[in-house]
Amino acid sequence: CHAWMMAQNPKNPLPQKQFIDKCEEYFAKHAASVRARAGALEVFNHFAGKGFLQAAVSSGTRQGINASLSAIKVLDRLVFTIAE
């Protein structure tokens, strides 16, 4: 993602740490607009109802991922999350 951003704006690239901080700011401000993909919550609830333990793994930042999962009301139902 950082490499893509630098390619889009080679004359004024952000350092990677600043880029990540800006992404986390964005997710924090816009978490309420996050929506699950169509059918995803139904599948999640189906397997939760059968007693399956569930986790989330992402290459995103912990703050961004937790904000997104919290917005769709599944964060507290996961056994764990793995994020950057």
Coordinates of N, CA and C in Angstrom, one line a residue:
C1 N 0.8 -1.2 0.0 CA 0.0 0.0 0.0 C 0.9 1.3 0.0
H2 N 1.9 1.3 0.8 CA 2.8 2.4 0.9 C 3.5 2.6 -0.5
A3 N 4.0 1.5 -1.1 CA 4.7 1.6 -2.4 C 3.7 2.1 -3.4
W4 N 2.4 1.7 -3.4 CA 1.5 2.2 -4.4 C 1.3 3.7 -4.2
M5 N 1.2 4.1 -2.9 CA 1.0 5.6 -2.7 C 2.2 6.4 -3.2
M6 N 3.4 5.9 -3.0 CA 4.6 6.6 -3.4 C 4.6 6.6 -5.0
A7 N 4.2 5.6 -5.6 CA 4.1 5.6 -7.1 C 3.1 6.6 -7.6
Q8 N 2.0 6.8 -6.9 CA 1.0 7.7 -7.3 C 1.4 9.2 -7.1
N9 N 2.3 9.4 -6.2 CA 2.7 10.7 -5.8 C 4.2 10.8 -5.6
P10 N 5.0 10.5 -6.7 CA 6.5 10.4 -6.5 C 7.1 11.8 -6.1
K11 N 6.5 12.9 -6.4 CA 7.1 14.2 -6.1 C 7.0 14.6 -4.6
N12 N 6.0 14.0 -3.9 CA 5.8 14.4 -2.6 C 5.4 13.1 -1.7
P13 N 6.2 12.1 -1.7 CA 5.8 10.9 -0.9 C 5.9 11.1 0.6
L14 N 5.0 10.5 1.3 CA 5.1 10.5 2.7 C 6.0 9.4 3.2
P15 N 6.8 9.6 4.3 CA 7.6 8.5 4.8 C 6.6 7.4 5.3
Q16 N 7.0 6.2 5.3 CA 6.1 5.1 5.6 C 5.4 5.2 7.0
K17 N 6.1 5.6 8.0 CA 5.5 5.8 9.3 C 4.4 6.8 9.3
Q18 N 4.6 8.0 8.6 CA 3.6 9.0 8.5 C 2.4 8.5 7.7
F19 N 2.7 7.7 6.6 CA 1.6 7.2 5.8 C 0.7 6.3 6.7
I20 N 1.3 5.4 7.5 CA 0.6 4.5 8.4 C -0.2 5.3 9.4
D21 N 0.4 6.3 10.0 CA -0.3 7.2 10.9 C -1.6 7.8 10.3
K22 N -1.4 8.3 9.0 CA -2.5 8.9 8.3 C -3.6 7.9 8.0
C23 N -3.3 6.6 7.7 CA -4.2 5.6 7.5 C -5.0 5.3 8.8
E24 N -4.3 5.2 9.9 CA -5.0 4.9 11.2 C -5.9 6.1 11.5
E25 N -5.5 7.3 11.3 CA -6.4 8.5 11.5 C -7.7 8.3 10.7
Y26 N -7.5 8.0 9.4 CA -8.6 7.9 8.6 C -9.6 6.8 9.1
F27 N -9.1 5.6 9.4 CA -9.9 4.5 9.9 C -10.6 4.9 11.2
A28 N -10.0 5.6 12.1 CA -10.6 6.1 13.3 C -11.7 7.0 13.1
K29 N -11.5 7.9 12.1 CA -12.6 8.9 11.8 C -13.7 8.4 11.1
H30 N -13.5 7.3 10.3 CA -14.5 6.8 9.4 C -15.0 5.4 9.8
A31 N -14.7 4.9 10.9 CA -15.1 3.6 11.3 C -16.6 3.3 11.2
A32 N -17.4 4.3 11.6 CA -18.8 4.2 11.5 C -19.4 3.9 10.1
S33 N -18.6 4.2 9.1 CA -19.1 4.0 7.7 C -18.7 2.6 7.2
V34 N -17.9 1.8 8.0 CA -17.5 0.5 7.5 C -18.7 -0.5 7.5
R35 N -18.8 -1.2 6.4 CA -19.9 -2.2 6.2 C -19.3 -3.5 5.9
A36 N -19.9 -4.6 6.4 CA -19.4 -6.0 6.1 C -19.9 -6.3 4.6
R37 N -19.1 -7.1 4.0 CA -19.5 -7.6 2.7 C -20.8 -8.3 2.7
A38 N -21.6 -8.2 1.7 CA -22.9 -8.9 1.6 C -22.7 -10.4 1.9
G39 N -23.5 -10.8 2.9 CA -23.5 -12.2 3.3 C -22.5 -12.6 4.4
A40 N -21.5 -11.7 4.6 CA -20.4 -12.1 5.5 C -20.9 -12.3 6.9
L41 N -21.8 -11.4 7.4 CA -22.3 -11.6 8.8 C -23.1 -12.8 9.0
E42 N -23.9 -13.1 7.9 CA -24.7 -14.3 8.0 C -23.8 -15.6 8.1
V43 N -22.7 -15.6 7.4 CA -21.8 -16.8 7.4 C -21.1 -16.8 8.8
F44 N -20.7 -15.6 9.3 CA -20.1 -15.5 10.6 C -21.0 -16.1 11.6
N45 N -22.2 -15.6 11.6 CA -23.2 -16.0 12.6 C -23.6 -17.5 12.5
H46 N -23.6 -18.0 11.3 CA -23.9 -19.4 11.1 C -22.9 -20.3 11.8
F47 N -21.6 -20.0 11.6 CA -20.5 -20.8 12.2 C -20.4 -20.5 13.7
A48 N -20.7 -19.3 14.1 CA -20.7 -19.0 15.6 C -21.8 -19.8 16.3
G49 N -22.9 -19.9 15.6 CA -24.0 -20.6 16.2 C -23.7 -22.1 16.3
K50 N -22.8 -22.6 15.5 CA -22.4 -24.0 15.6 C -21.2 -24.2 16.5
G51 N -20.8 -23.1 17.2 CA -19.8 -23.3 18.2 C -18.3 -23.1 17.7
F52 N -18.2 -22.7 16.4 CA -16.9 -22.6 15.8 C -16.2 -21.3 16.4
L53 N -15.0 -21.5 16.9 CA -14.2 -20.3 17.3 C -13.7 -19.6 16.1
Q54 N -13.7 -18.3 16.1 CA -13.3 -17.5 14.9 C -12.3 -16.5 15.3
A55 N -11.4 -16.2 14.3 CA -10.4 -15.2 14.5 C -10.3 -14.3 13.2
A56 N -9.5 -13.2 13.3 CA -9.3 -12.4 12.1 C -7.8 -12.2 11.9
V57 N -7.3 -12.3 10.7 CA -5.9 -12.1 10.4 C -5.9 -11.1 9.3
S58 N -5.0 -10.1 9.4 CA -5.0 -9.0 8.4 C -3.6 -8.4 8.4
S59 N -3.2 -7.9 7.2 CA -2.0 -7.1 7.1 C -2.2 -5.7 7.4
G60 N -3.4 -5.3 7.8 CA -3.6 -3.9 8.2 C -3.1 -3.7 9.6
T61 N -3.2 -2.4 10.0 CA -2.7 -2.1 11.4 C -3.8 -2.5 12.4
R62 N -3.3 -2.8 13.6 CA -4.2 -3.2 14.7 C -5.3 -2.2 14.9
Q63 N -5.0 -0.9 15.0 CA -6.0 0.1 15.2 C -7.1 0.1 14.1
G64 N -6.6 0.1 12.9 CA -7.6 0.1 11.8 C -8.4 -1.1 11.7
I65 N -7.8 -2.3 11.9 CA -8.6 -3.6 11.8 C -9.6 -3.6 13.0
N66 N -9.1 -3.3 14.2 CA -10.1 -3.4 15.3 C -11.2 -2.4 15.2
A67 N -10.9 -1.2 14.6 CA -12.0 -0.2 14.4 C -13.0 -0.8 13.4
S68 N -12.6 -1.4 12.3 CA -13.5 -2.0 11.3 C -14.3 -3.2 11.9
L69 N -13.6 -4.0 12.6 CA -14.3 -5.2 13.2 C -15.3 -4.8 14.3
S70 N -15.0 -3.8 15.0 CA -15.9 -3.2 16.0 C -17.1 -2.6 15.4
A71 N -16.9 -1.9 14.3 CA -18.0 -1.2 13.6 C -19.0 -2.2 13.1
I72 N -18.6 -3.4 12.7 CA -19.5 -4.4 12.2 C -20.0 -5.4 13.3
K73 N -19.6 -5.0 14.5 CA -20.1 -5.7 15.7 C -19.6 -7.2 15.8
V74 N -18.4 -7.5 15.4 CA -17.8 -8.8 15.6 C -16.5 -8.9 16.4
L75 N -15.9 -7.7 16.7 CA -14.6 -7.8 17.4 C -14.7 -8.5 18.7
D76 N -15.7 -8.3 19.5 CA -15.8 -8.9 20.8 C -16.2 -10.4 20.7
R77 N -16.5 -10.8 19.5 CA -17.0 -12.2 19.3 C -15.8 -13.1 18.8
L78 N -14.7 -12.5 18.5 CA -13.5 -13.2 18.0 C -12.7 -13.7 19.1
V79 N -12.0 -14.9 18.9 CA -11.1 -15.4 19.9 C -9.8 -14.5 19.9
F80 N -9.4 -14.1 18.8 CA -8.2 -13.2 18.7 C -8.2 -12.6 17.3
T81 N -7.3 -11.6 17.2 CA -7.0 -11.0 15.9 C -5.5 -10.9 15.8
I82 N -5.0 -11.0 14.5 CA -3.6 -10.8 14.2 C -3.5 -9.6 13.2
A83 N -2.8 -8.6 13.5 CA -2.6 -7.5 12.6 C -1.2 -6.9 12.8
E84 N -0.8 -6.0 11.9 CA 0.5 -5.4 12.0 C 0.6 -4.6 13.3

